[in-house]
Coordinates of C-alpha atoms in Angstrom, one line a residue:
M1 CA 19.8 13.7 30.1
R2 CA 16.1 13.1 30.1
V3 CA 13.9 13.6 27.1
Y4 CA 10.3 14.7 27.3
E5 CA 7.5 15.3 24.9
L6 CA 4.9 18.0 25.7
G7 CA 1.6 18.1 23.9
F8 CA -0.9 20.9 24.4
I9 CA -4.1 22.0 22.8
L10 CA -4.9 25.6 22.3
K11 CA -8.4 27.1 21.8
P12 CA -9.4 26.8 18.1
D13 CA -10.7 30.4 17.8
L14 CA -7.3 31.8 18.9
P15 CA -5.7 33.9 16.1
E16 CA -2.5 32.5 14.6
K17 CA -0.4 35.3 16.1
D18 CA -1.6 34.5 19.6
A19 CA -1.0 30.7 19.0
S20 CA 2.6 31.3 18.0
A21 CA 3.0 33.6 21.0
A22 CA 1.8 30.8 23.3
V23 CA 4.3 28.4 21.7
E24 CA 7.1 30.9 22.1
A25 CA 6.2 31.5 25.8
V26 CA 6.5 27.7 26.4
R27 CA 9.8 27.7 24.6
Q28 CA 11.0 30.6 26.7
T29 CA 10.0 28.8 29.9
L30 CA 11.9 25.7 28.8
A31 CA 15.0 27.8 28.0
E32 CA 14.8 29.6 31.4
G33 CA 14.7 26.2 33.0
G34 CA 17.9 25.0 31.2
A35 CA 16.1 22.7 28.7
T36 CA 16.9 22.5 25.0
V37 CA 14.0 22.3 22.6
D38 CA 14.8 19.5 20.1
K39 CA 11.6 19.6 17.9
V40 CA 8.4 21.6 17.6
D41 CA 5.4 20.1 15.7
D42 CA 2.5 22.5 15.1
W43 CA -0.3 20.3 13.8
G44 CA -2.8 23.2 13.4
K45 CA -6.5 22.9 14.0
R46 CA -7.9 19.4 14.4
K47 CA -11.1 17.8 15.6
L48 CA -11.1 16.6 19.2
A49 CA -12.2 13.1 20.2
Y50 CA -14.7 14.6 22.7
R51 CA -15.8 18.0 23.8
V52 CA -13.3 19.8 26.0
Q53 CA -14.3 23.1 27.8
G54 CA -17.1 23.5 25.2
F55 CA -14.8 23.1 22.2
W56 CA -15.0 20.4 19.5
N57 CA -11.8 21.5 17.8
G58 CA -8.4 22.5 19.0
H59 CA -5.0 23.8 17.8
Y60 CA -2.5 21.0 18.5
V61 CA 1.2 21.7 19.4
F62 CA 3.9 19.1 20.3
L63 CA 7.4 19.9 21.7
R64 CA 10.3 17.5 22.3
Y65 CA 12.8 18.8 24.8
S66 CA 15.9 17.5 26.7
V67 CA 16.8 18.6 30.2
A68 CA 19.3 17.4 32.9
D69 CA 17.3 18.2 36.1
S70 CA 13.6 18.1 35.2
S71 CA 11.7 18.0 38.5
A72 CA 11.3 21.8 39.1
L73 CA 11.0 22.6 35.4
N74 CA 8.2 20.2 34.7
R75 CA 6.2 21.4 37.7
E76 CA 6.6 25.1 36.7
L77 CA 5.8 24.4 33.0
E78 CA 2.6 22.5 33.9
R79 CA 1.6 25.2 36.4
R80 CA 1.9 27.8 33.7
L81 CA -0.1 25.7 31.3
R82 CA -2.8 25.0 33.9
V83 CA -3.4 28.7 34.5
A84 CA -3.1 29.8 30.8
D85 CA -6.4 30.9 29.4
N86 CA -5.6 29.8 25.8
V87 CA -4.6 26.2 26.7
I88 CA -7.5 23.7 27.0
K89 CA -5.5 20.5 27.6
Y90 CA -1.9 19.5 28.0
M91 CA 0.3 16.4 28.8
T92 CA 4.0 15.8 29.4
I93 CA 5.5 12.4 28.8
R94 CA 9.0 11.1 29.5
I95 CA 10.2 9.3 26.3
D96 CA 14.0 8.8 26.8
E97 CA 13.5 5.2 28.1
D98 CA 11.4 4.4 25.0
L99 CA 14.0 5.9 22.7
K100 CA 16.7 3.7 24.3
R101 CA 14.5 0.6 23.9
L102 CA 13.9 1.4 20.2
K103 CA 17.6 2.0 19.7
K104 CA 18.5 -1.4 21.1
A105 CA 15.8 -3.2 19.0
R106 CA 17.1 -1.4 15.9
A107 CA 20.7 -2.6 16.7
R108 CA 19.5 -6.2 17.2
R109 CA 17.6 -6.1 13.9
E110 CA 20.6 -4.7 12.1
K111 CA 22.8 -7.4 13.6
R112 CA 20.4 -10.2 12.4
A113 CA 19.9 -8.7 8.9
P114 CA 23.0 -10.4 7.3
K115 CA 22.0 -13.8 8.6
L116 CA 18.5 -13.5 7.4
A117 CA 19.6 -12.2 4.0
A118 CA 22.0 -15.2 3.7
R119 CA 19.3 -17.6 4.6
E120 CA 16.9 -16.1 2.1
A121 CA 19.6 -16.2 -0.6
A122 CA 20.2 -19.9 0.2
R123 CA 16.5 -20.7 -0.2
A124 CA 16.3 -18.9 -3.5
A125 CA 19.3 -20.7 -4.8
E126 CA 17.9 -24.1 -3.7
L127 CA 14.6 -23.3 -5.5
A128 CA 16.4 -22.2 -8.6
Q129 CA 18.4 -25.5 -8.8
R130 CA 15.3 -27.8 -8.6
P131 CA 14.1 -29.0 -11.9
S132 CA 10.5 -28.0 -12.6
A133 CA 8.7 -30.7 -14.7
P134 CA 5.1 -30.0 -15.8
G135 CA 3.6 -32.8 -13.7
A136 CA 6.1 -32.8 -10.8
P137 CA 4.7 -32.2 -7.3
Q138 CA 5.3 -28.7 -6.0
P139 CA 7.0 -28.2 -2.6
E140 CA 4.6 -27.6 0.3
R141 CA 4.2 -24.1 1.5
R142 CA 5.1 -23.4 5.1
G143 CA 2.4 -22.2 7.5
G144 CA -0.3 -24.8 6.7
P145 CA -3.3 -24.4 4.5
R146 CA -4.9 -21.1 3.9
F147 CA -8.6 -21.0 4.2
G148 CA -10.8 -19.1 1.8
R149 CA -8.5 -19.3 -1.2

């Protein structure tokens, strides 16, 4: 199963009813192609980084969807977005490999967490056991001197 994220920008002067109809048309295209829409983020009107088709603002919409066979579906979806009058920009990104990489990193971090916690607890216990005399030298900080302090 492949996971994709589709982002598209609608014209800013588009009425809210037409904007929701455009999002629903994209969802319907995805459903016809056998995809399941996992998440829809409607960011609303935002300023563009640069002028696109004469517009400085746009209505941002992001969809995350999963599909088993994506080649024909993505081509058809991008073709429909290309010819749509209300869409000024769009982009489809495959994110399932990134999600797998993040999941592995999270698992490694969780596996290391008990060791790191035990190490920190041992350091704290060691510092608590040291007698602190008023004129006694303090232990050196790790990481070297800090400039500007």
